Amino acid sequence: MPTHYDIFIKNCRILQPAGQGHQLVSGSIGIRHGRLTAIGAAGLGPGATADRLIEGDGLVAMPGLVNCHVHGAMTLFRGLADDLPLMTWLEEHIFPAEARFVSAEMVYWCTKLAAAEMLLSGTTTAADGYFYMEAAARAYRESGMRAILGQAVVDFPVPGVADPGQNIKAVTAFIDGFPPSSLLQPAVFAHSPYTCSAETLVRARAVAREKEVPFFIHLAETRGEELLIGAGDLSPVAYLDSLALLDPGVIAVHCVWLSEADMDILARRGCRVVTCPESNMKLGSGVAPVPAMLARHIPVGLGTDSCASNNDLDLFGEMDSCAKLAKVHNMQPELLPAQEVLTMATSMGAACLGLADIGTLAVGMKADLILVDCRSPRLTPLFSPDLLVYGARGGDVDTVIVDGRLVVSQGEVLTMDVQEIMARVRALAGQVAEADHGK
Amino acid sequence: MPTHYDIFIKNCRILQPAGQGHQLVSGSIGIRHGRLTAIGAAGLGPGATADRLIEGDGLVAMPGLVNCHVHGAMTLFRGLADDLPLMTWLEEHIFPAEARFVSAEMVYWCTKLAAAEMLLSGTTTAADGYFYMEAAARAYRESGMRAILGQAVVDFPVPGVADPGQNIKAVTAFIDGFPPSSLLQPAVFAHSPYTCSAETLVRARAVAREKEVPFFIHLAETRGEELLIGAGDLSPVAYLDSLALLDPGVIAVHCVWLSEADMDILARRGCRVVTCPESNMKLGSGVAPVPAMLARHIPVGLGTDSCASNNDLDLFGEMDSCAKLAKVHNMQPELLPAQEVLTMATSMGAACLGLADIGTLAVGMKADLILVDCRSPRLTPLFSPDLLVYGARGGDVDTVIVDGRLVVSQGEVLTMDVQEIMARVRALAGQVAEADHGK
């Protein structure tokens, strides 16, 4: 029987693993039934057919990027208040705006905006944590992205869960009611060890274990977090370990302030870590010891955090910042090379989220891939894939395919009405600005 | 007589100074004979005419960005070798490639590529320092950019000046032979206090004073530079001061490793400084004390440095990195706010280069301005001009006007054949890669 492809990408350059890093190999890519079914030098071949043929000249094919930590709906608060101390920012701007404006409707539209921004900048998978996550799931479903949705657990009243005594019940109901999906899965997002009591943390961890879903938690983001927790001499990591929470199901986000002993615990327990360098920079939180964690074989994924503290969701820029920040912080230009950061944003990010069949372009893997247009002065000449980190930006993404489905073509989202989404969010933002300035 | 405009931009949002910062004001902009002749709320008005009318809906007008330090022709070496210690990178890759491939022809084409990249990302003025600067001047002239061209002075054989004994003569001839131009001016670029002897520095400074052109010098980029200079206990800054070189004509580039006393000297002498945060990050050089310099009222401009150590020439990304790096380095999120960085990249950058009538959008100023397209998810919502720093990137630039002339329209360069430039540089890069791998 002659070969048939749903999509065939002809004569592009393909990012492929090579030793500890990557290389660009000229070739073509065939996709069928959501998977990569051909990767090789040849074209379509005699008798082979394709429903859609993409000319790859000038394009680099690479795995879709994996954003391991985002609060999608917070696009509404993008740039609402910048350059402020963390507590002023949170207490005078973000919390009041959240209390007033976060609703299922808001989460739906603002998560759609986040999904549009992420798809347009080459992110095919996101791990999102916020409130009203059923509404977020609806937004991601319509977008065509792959996502893990963590319903937030906090010990104070939050949007959608007015009674904190119901927070465990709410996350359980969210997981139980989650519609089966090949692209989406639910998770528990315990906000942090200083906003959840020990009892809440233990109960939330138990739910995640029982339901076999990932457990996300903000951890050691800010210096002195142990004082907020109030567990005596224990560091935030040691505290979670003392509660028997840490195991390979845990994805710890930020991990800026870790001692050597903390890193040893995380490595020993098989935990995974997400670093969000731009958010840590903008909030002045500090620099996560990424090279030291990688040296201990802790999988470290890359996250943008919310765009309120970034202010974008572009993982290309995040890769660049991640590599450069490690170098300048340690004054070692050879630290965290571009090649390693590319891995963090693709296959290691996938591993961090427990997704085994995305993150690498190889036959049999799920077809989550992007095409980066390299025909611009900024990407000329193109000596090596390093330039995908140090030169490319989200705006260079031409094509995005998730699970074998074309969702962005020539820089346009095919799955959603982006103009309508922007109009909806702008209207909401007008109300937010009015309320914020009125204070 | 009815009002006439060469270009009229209707109903955009305009970045305007406001207190210590900026605000976005809705309005229109009229341009005539290379200058801004109208800025206001109204449209064209009765009887008024315009040769070209630009609809500004969804666009933000801001001053063209000023790149205070670039080595344009080094686009050829973009990403040739990344993530290496400085000396390995220079001695095993960059210097051999420069010795073999830098020619007047190479400088011409590779500077054109740099100019195309800068224009496309909203930079209207560049201070460039390299070799064969007559060829670079030809490239900038054809691009329509505003530029200051510094011919490099070094005490070893360099491309175009085989005999270092002729280096002062060469820079003098370059300045004397510089064709009159409203957009371009020559300068002296003394490479550094460790590659030029005291005698060369003094002679180069004398030439710049006599010819009344700016004097650029790399200064205190890397820790321990004083050991390379070998002037006893003197810091690099104190050493230049001991030679009586420092005055308001000096533009000192990098200034990463400064003591309080060094900053006092720079302030007292009226020197201007250029910071290149992304290059300093990628090379692991360190973090320049920008807030401390600004507190001393030292004008600090922003530069990309060469794209070999960056790896792009996008000042939007550079603004973002500059603001975030200061915050995380000092663990103070309120440090170097976006508003201040916007000033550094526009009016303060202009002041740094001694250009009085660019950098602000006000009637009577030269018409160097750009239009940023904000109709994308990444720039939605747009609460404040901060998002031009934390969200916008060069690729969002729609229109570029220099000296009243439209040079980029809808993201396309009008003054040069960008396809031909990229093809030329790619062909050269093929030879560079072959030579580099053969080693």
PDB file of C-alpha atoms in Angstrom, chain A residues 7-191:
ATOM      1  CA  ILE A   7       1.079  16.367   6.764  1.00  0.00           C
ATOM      2  CA  PHE A   8       4.424  16.209   4.988  1.00  0.00           C
ATOM      3  CA  ILE A   9       7.112  18.855   5.561  1.00  0.00           C
ATOM      4  CA  LYS A  10       9.600  18.899   2.713  1.00  0.00           C
ATOM      5  CA  ASN A  11      13.249  19.924   2.810  1.00  0.00           C
ATOM      6  CA  CYS A  12      13.536  21.718   6.108  1.00  0.00           C
ATOM      7  CA  ARG A  13      16.331  21.578   8.656  1.00  0.00           C
ATOM      8  CA  ILE A  14      15.479  19.338  11.596  1.00  0.00           C
ATOM      9  CA  LEU A  15      16.739  19.746  15.168  1.00  0.00           C
ATOM     10  CA  GLN A  16      18.034  16.340  16.192  1.00  0.00           C
ATOM     11  CA  PRO A  17      19.777  15.048  19.312  1.00  0.00           C
ATOM     12  CA  ALA A  18      23.527  14.625  18.826  1.00  0.00           C
ATOM     13  CA  GLY A  19      25.736  13.535  21.692  1.00  0.00           C
ATOM     14  CA  GLN A  20      25.028  15.785  24.673  1.00  0.00           C
ATOM     15  CA  GLY A  21      23.454  18.393  22.430  1.00  0.00           C
ATOM     16  CA  HIS A  22      21.697  18.940  19.143  1.00  0.00           C
ATOM     17  CA  GLN A  23      22.418  19.413  15.495  1.00  0.00           C
ATOM     18  CA  LEU A  24      20.510  20.618  12.444  1.00  0.00           C
ATOM     19  CA  VAL A  25      20.005  17.934   9.799  1.00  0.00           C
ATOM     20  CA  SER A  26      18.435  18.623   6.412  1.00  0.00           C
ATOM     21  CA  GLY A  27      15.452  16.440   5.689  1.00  0.00           C
ATOM     22  CA  SER A  28      11.724  15.924   5.514  1.00  0.00           C
ATOM     23  CA  ILE A  29       9.102  14.969   8.085  1.00  0.00           C
ATOM     24  CA  GLY A  30       5.976  12.869   7.615  1.00  0.00           C
ATOM     25  CA  ILE A  31       3.039  12.892  10.046  1.00  0.00           C
ATOM     26  CA  ARG A  32       0.171  10.408  10.203  1.00  0.00           C
ATOM     27  CA  HIS A  33      -2.506   9.814  12.844  1.00  0.00           C
ATOM     28  CA  GLY A  34      -0.937  12.263  15.262  1.00  0.00           C
ATOM     29  CA  ARG A  35       2.536  10.753  15.193  1.00  0.00           C
ATOM     30  CA  LEU A  36       5.815  11.291  13.392  1.00  0.00           C
ATOM     31  CA  THR A  37       5.932   8.461  10.876  1.00  0.00           C
ATOM     32  CA  ALA A  38       8.882   9.501   8.721  1.00  0.00           C
ATOM     33  CA  ILE A  39      12.005  11.561   9.288  1.00  0.00           C
ATOM     34  CA  GLY A  40      14.660  11.403   6.637  1.00  0.00           C
ATOM     35  CA  ALA A  41      16.602  12.949   3.864  1.00  0.00           C
ATOM     36  CA  ALA A  42      14.248  11.985   1.049  1.00  0.00           C
ATOM     37  CA  GLY A  43      11.167  13.772  -0.245  1.00  0.00           C
ATOM     38  CA  LEU A  44       7.693  12.264  -0.508  1.00  0.00           C
ATOM     39  CA  GLY A  45       8.896   9.289  -2.550  1.00  0.00           C
ATOM     40  CA  PRO A  46       7.197   7.559  -5.477  1.00  0.00           C
ATOM     41  CA  GLY A  47       3.504   6.891  -4.937  1.00  0.00           C
ATOM     42  CA  ALA A  48       3.459   8.580  -1.531  1.00  0.00           C
ATOM     43  CA  THR A  49       0.759  11.161  -0.919  1.00  0.00           C
ATOM     44  CA  ALA A  50       0.026  13.853   1.636  1.00  0.00           C
ATOM     45  CA  ASP A  51      -3.131  15.744   2.509  1.00  0.00           C
ATOM     46  CA  ARG A  52      -1.033  18.792   3.205  1.00  0.00           C
ATOM     47  CA  LEU A  53       2.428  19.542   1.898  1.00  0.00           C
ATOM     48  CA  ILE A  54       4.522  22.222   3.632  1.00  0.00           C
ATOM     49  CA  GLU A  55       7.585  23.592   1.841  1.00  0.00           C
ATOM     50  CA  GLY A  56      10.342  23.672   4.452  1.00  0.00           C
ATOM     51  CA  ASP A  57      12.868  25.863   2.679  1.00  0.00           C
ATOM     52  CA  GLY A  58      14.357  28.328   5.209  1.00  0.00           C
ATOM     53  CA  LEU A  59      12.492  26.709   8.107  1.00  0.00           C
ATOM     54  CA  VAL A  60      13.897  24.831  11.097  1.00  0.00           C
ATOM     55  CA  ALA A  61      11.723  22.045  12.523  1.00  0.00           C
ATOM     56  CA  MET A  62      12.058  21.509  16.250  1.00  0.00           C
ATOM     57  CA  PRO A  63      10.000  19.923  18.999  1.00  0.00           C
ATOM     58  CA  GLY A  64       7.209  22.137  20.272  1.00  0.00           C
ATOM     59  CA  LEU A  65       8.361  23.950  23.408  1.00  0.00           C
ATOM     60  CA  VAL A  66       7.145  22.858  26.830  1.00  0.00           C
ATOM     61  CA  ASN A  67       6.154  25.593  29.300  1.00  0.00           C
ATOM     62  CA  CYS A  68       6.319  23.819  32.659  1.00  0.00           C
ATOM     63  CA  HIS A  69       4.804  26.631  34.715  1.00  0.00           C
ATOM     64  CA  VAL A  70       2.273  29.273  33.766  1.00  0.00           C
ATOM     65  CA  HIS A  71      -0.803  30.913  35.224  1.00  0.00           C
ATOM     66  CA  GLY A  72      -2.542  31.446  31.909  1.00  0.00           C
ATOM     67  CA  ALA A  73      -5.497  33.564  32.956  1.00  0.00           C
ATOM     68  CA  MET A  74      -3.183  36.167  34.441  1.00  0.00           C
ATOM     69  CA  THR A  75      -2.704  37.612  30.953  1.00  0.00           C
ATOM     70  CA  LEU A  76      -5.389  39.997  32.203  1.00  0.00           C
ATOM     71  CA  PHE A  77      -2.883  41.483  34.670  1.00  0.00           C
ATOM     72  CA  ARG A  78       0.059  41.657  32.223  1.00  0.00           C
ATOM     73  CA  GLY A  79       1.903  44.869  33.053  1.00  0.00           C
ATOM     74  CA  LEU A  80      -0.819  46.058  35.422  1.00  0.00           C
ATOM     75  CA  ALA A  81       1.883  47.067  37.909  1.00  0.00           C
ATOM     76  CA  ASP A  82       5.617  46.664  37.298  1.00  0.00           C
ATOM     77  CA  ASP A  83       8.838  47.328  39.168  1.00  0.00           C
ATOM     78  CA  LEU A  84       7.342  47.054  42.631  1.00  0.00           C
ATOM     79  CA  PRO A  85       8.442  45.106  45.691  1.00  0.00           C
ATOM     80  CA  LEU A  86       6.737  41.710  45.671  1.00  0.00           C
ATOM     81  CA  MET A  87       4.385  42.383  48.595  1.00  0.00           C
ATOM     82  CA  THR A  88       3.284  45.816  47.325  1.00  0.00           C
ATOM     83  CA  TRP A  89       2.673  44.322  43.899  1.00  0.00           C
ATOM     84  CA  LEU A  90       0.664  41.404  45.258  1.00  0.00           C
ATOM     85  CA  GLU A  91      -1.257  43.103  48.040  1.00  0.00           C
ATOM     86  CA  GLU A  92      -2.013  46.461  46.435  1.00  0.00           C
ATOM     87  CA  HIS A  93      -2.537  45.394  42.828  1.00  0.00           C
ATOM     88  CA  ILE A  94      -2.755  41.692  41.985  1.00  0.00           C
ATOM     89  CA  PHE A  95      -4.778  40.333  44.932  1.00  0.00           C
ATOM     90  CA  PRO A  96      -7.420  43.097  44.809  1.00  0.00           C
ATOM     91  CA  ALA A  97      -7.726  42.703  41.031  1.00  0.00           C
ATOM     92  CA  GLU A  98      -8.001  38.926  41.377  1.00  0.00           C
ATOM     93  CA  ALA A  99     -10.618  39.193  44.119  1.00  0.00           C
ATOM     94  CA  ARG A 100     -12.714  41.446  41.953  1.00  0.00           C
ATOM     95  CA  PHE A 101     -12.229  40.182  38.416  1.00  0.00           C
ATOM     96  CA  VAL A 102     -11.442  36.466  38.454  1.00  0.00           C
ATOM     97  CA  SER A 103     -14.458  34.438  37.357  1.00  0.00           C
ATOM     98  CA  ALA A 104     -15.010  31.339  35.240  1.00  0.00           C
ATOM     99  CA  GLU A 105     -15.719  33.634  32.289  1.00  0.00           C
ATOM    100  CA  MET A 106     -12.543  35.662  32.886  1.00  0.00           C
ATOM    101  CA  VAL A 107     -10.439  32.503  33.228  1.00  0.00           C
ATOM    102  CA  TYR A 108     -11.889  31.138  29.986  1.00  0.00           C
ATOM    103  CA  TRP A 109     -11.110  34.228  27.871  1.00  0.00           C
ATOM    104  CA  CYS A 110      -7.803  35.142  29.464  1.00  0.00           C
ATOM    105  CA  THR A 111      -6.540  31.555  29.247  1.00  0.00           C
ATOM    106  CA  LYS A 112      -7.497  31.568  25.579  1.00  0.00           C
ATOM    107  CA  LEU A 113      -5.332  34.664  25.168  1.00  0.00           C
ATOM    108  CA  ALA A 114      -2.475  32.853  26.911  1.00  0.00           C
ATOM    109  CA  ALA A 115      -2.948  29.807  24.689  1.00  0.00           C
ATOM    110  CA  ALA A 116      -2.929  31.989  21.573  1.00  0.00           C
ATOM    111  CA  GLU A 117       0.253  33.730  22.727  1.00  0.00           C
ATOM    112  CA  MET A 118       1.938  30.439  23.576  1.00  0.00           C
ATOM    113  CA  LEU A 119       0.970  28.739  20.313  1.00  0.00           C
ATOM    114  CA  LEU A 120       2.112  31.751  18.282  1.00  0.00           C
ATOM    115  CA  SER A 121       5.488  31.597  20.046  1.00  0.00           C
ATOM    116  CA  GLY A 122       5.991  27.865  19.558  1.00  0.00           C
ATOM    117  CA  THR A 123       4.824  26.405  22.859  1.00  0.00           C
ATOM    118  CA  THR A 124       2.777  23.251  22.300  1.00  0.00           C
ATOM    119  CA  THR A 125       2.460  22.068  25.925  1.00  0.00           C
ATOM    120  CA  ALA A 126       1.737  24.082  29.070  1.00  0.00           C
ATOM    121  CA  ALA A 127       1.417  23.220  32.737  1.00  0.00           C
ATOM    122  CA  ASP A 128      -1.069  25.778  34.018  1.00  0.00           C
ATOM    123  CA  GLY A 129      -2.078  26.385  37.614  1.00  0.00           C
ATOM    124  CA  TYR A 130      -4.836  28.756  38.685  1.00  0.00           C
ATOM    125  CA  PHE A 131      -8.484  28.942  39.733  1.00  0.00           C
ATOM    126  CA  TYR A 132     -11.644  27.854  37.853  1.00  0.00           C
ATOM    127  CA  MET A 133      -9.570  25.304  36.008  1.00  0.00           C
ATOM    128  CA  GLU A 134     -12.606  23.735  34.319  1.00  0.00           C
ATOM    129  CA  ALA A 135     -12.876  27.012  32.424  1.00  0.00           C
ATOM    130  CA  ALA A 136      -9.154  26.945  31.665  1.00  0.00           C
ATOM    131  CA  ALA A 137      -9.519  23.377  30.393  1.00  0.00           C
ATOM    132  CA  ARG A 138     -12.267  24.516  28.045  1.00  0.00           C
ATOM    133  CA  ALA A 139      -9.968  27.253  26.722  1.00  0.00           C
ATOM    134  CA  TYR A 140      -7.054  24.862  26.146  1.00  0.00           C
ATOM    135  CA  ARG A 141      -9.356  22.288  24.539  1.00  0.00           C
ATOM    136  CA  GLU A 142     -10.513  24.851  21.985  1.00  0.00           C
ATOM    137  CA  SER A 143      -6.944  26.004  21.360  1.00  0.00           C
ATOM    138  CA  GLY A 144      -5.667  22.560  20.373  1.00  0.00           C
ATOM    139  CA  MET A 145      -2.722  22.778  22.806  1.00  0.00           C
ATOM    140  CA  ARG A 146      -1.510  20.018  25.086  1.00  0.00           C
ATOM    141  CA  ALA A 147      -1.856  21.022  28.745  1.00  0.00           C
ATOM    142  CA  ILE A 148      -1.812  19.914  32.355  1.00  0.00           C
ATOM    143  CA  LEU A 149      -4.286  21.866  34.464  1.00  0.00           C
ATOM    144  CA  GLY A 150      -3.609  22.261  38.161  1.00  0.00           C
ATOM    145  CA  GLN A 151      -6.476  23.453  40.328  1.00  0.00           C
ATOM    146  CA  ALA A 152      -5.005  25.688  43.039  1.00  0.00           C
ATOM    147  CA  VAL A 153      -5.226  24.726  46.693  1.00  0.00           C
ATOM    148  CA  VAL A 154      -4.764  27.560  49.210  1.00  0.00           C
ATOM    149  CA  ASP A 155      -5.802  28.028  52.826  1.00  0.00           C
ATOM    150  CA  PHE A 156      -7.612  31.299  52.289  1.00  0.00           C
ATOM    151  CA  PRO A 157     -10.684  32.227  50.253  1.00  0.00           C
ATOM    152  CA  VAL A 158      -9.859  32.279  46.534  1.00  0.00           C
ATOM    153  CA  PRO A 159     -11.903  32.828  43.389  1.00  0.00           C
ATOM    154  CA  GLY A 160     -14.220  29.867  42.973  1.00  0.00           C
ATOM    155  CA  VAL A 161     -13.480  28.426  46.413  1.00  0.00           C
ATOM    156  CA  ALA A 162     -14.857  30.932  48.902  1.00  0.00           C
ATOM    157  CA  ASP A 163     -14.568  28.537  51.842  1.00  0.00           C
ATOM    158  CA  PRO A 164     -10.963  27.345  52.273  1.00  0.00           C
ATOM    159  CA  GLY A 165     -12.319  24.384  54.216  1.00  0.00           C
ATOM    160  CA  GLN A 166     -13.592  23.106  50.854  1.00  0.00           C
ATOM    161  CA  ASN A 167     -10.281  23.390  48.980  1.00  0.00           C
ATOM    162  CA  ILE A 168      -9.445  19.672  49.013  1.00  0.00           C
ATOM    163  CA  LYS A 169     -12.990  18.800  48.052  1.00  0.00           C
ATOM    164  CA  ALA A 170     -12.829  21.290  45.185  1.00  0.00           C
ATOM    165  CA  VAL A 171      -9.620  19.899  43.710  1.00  0.00           C
ATOM    166  CA  THR A 172     -10.939  16.340  44.095  1.00  0.00           C
ATOM    167  CA  ALA A 173     -14.143  17.265  42.282  1.00  0.00           C
ATOM    168  CA  PHE A 174     -12.107  18.983  39.560  1.00  0.00           C
ATOM    169  CA  ILE A 175     -10.074  15.832  38.962  1.00  0.00           C
ATOM    170  CA  ASP A 176     -13.063  13.469  39.169  1.00  0.00           C
ATOM    171  CA  GLY A 177     -15.060  15.579  36.757  1.00  0.00           C
ATOM    172  CA  PHE A 178     -12.244  16.042  34.251  1.00  0.00           C
ATOM    173  CA  PRO A 179     -13.454  14.908  30.820  1.00  0.00           C
ATOM    174  CA  PRO A 180     -11.271  12.238  29.205  1.00  0.00           C
ATOM    175  CA  SER A 181      -8.879  13.793  26.721  1.00  0.00           C
ATOM    176  CA  SER A 182      -5.805  12.792  24.764  1.00  0.00           C
ATOM    177  CA  LEU A 183      -4.342  16.292  25.150  1.00  0.00           C
ATOM    178  CA  LEU A 184      -5.400  17.494  28.599  1.00  0.00           C
ATOM    179  CA  GLN A 185      -4.971  16.112  32.076  1.00  0.00           C
ATOM    180  CA  PRO A 186      -5.775  17.432  35.540  1.00  0.00           C
ATOM    181  CA  ALA A 187      -3.350  18.023  38.410  1.00  0.00           C
ATOM    182  CA  VAL A 188      -3.154  19.296  41.960  1.00  0.00           C
ATOM    183  CA  PHE A 189      -1.476  22.674  42.413  1.00  0.00           C
ATOM    184  CA  ALA A 190      -0.783  23.229  46.111  1.00  0.00           C
ATOM    185  CA  HIS A 191       0.145  26.892  46.031  1.00  0.00           C
TER     186      HIS A 191
END
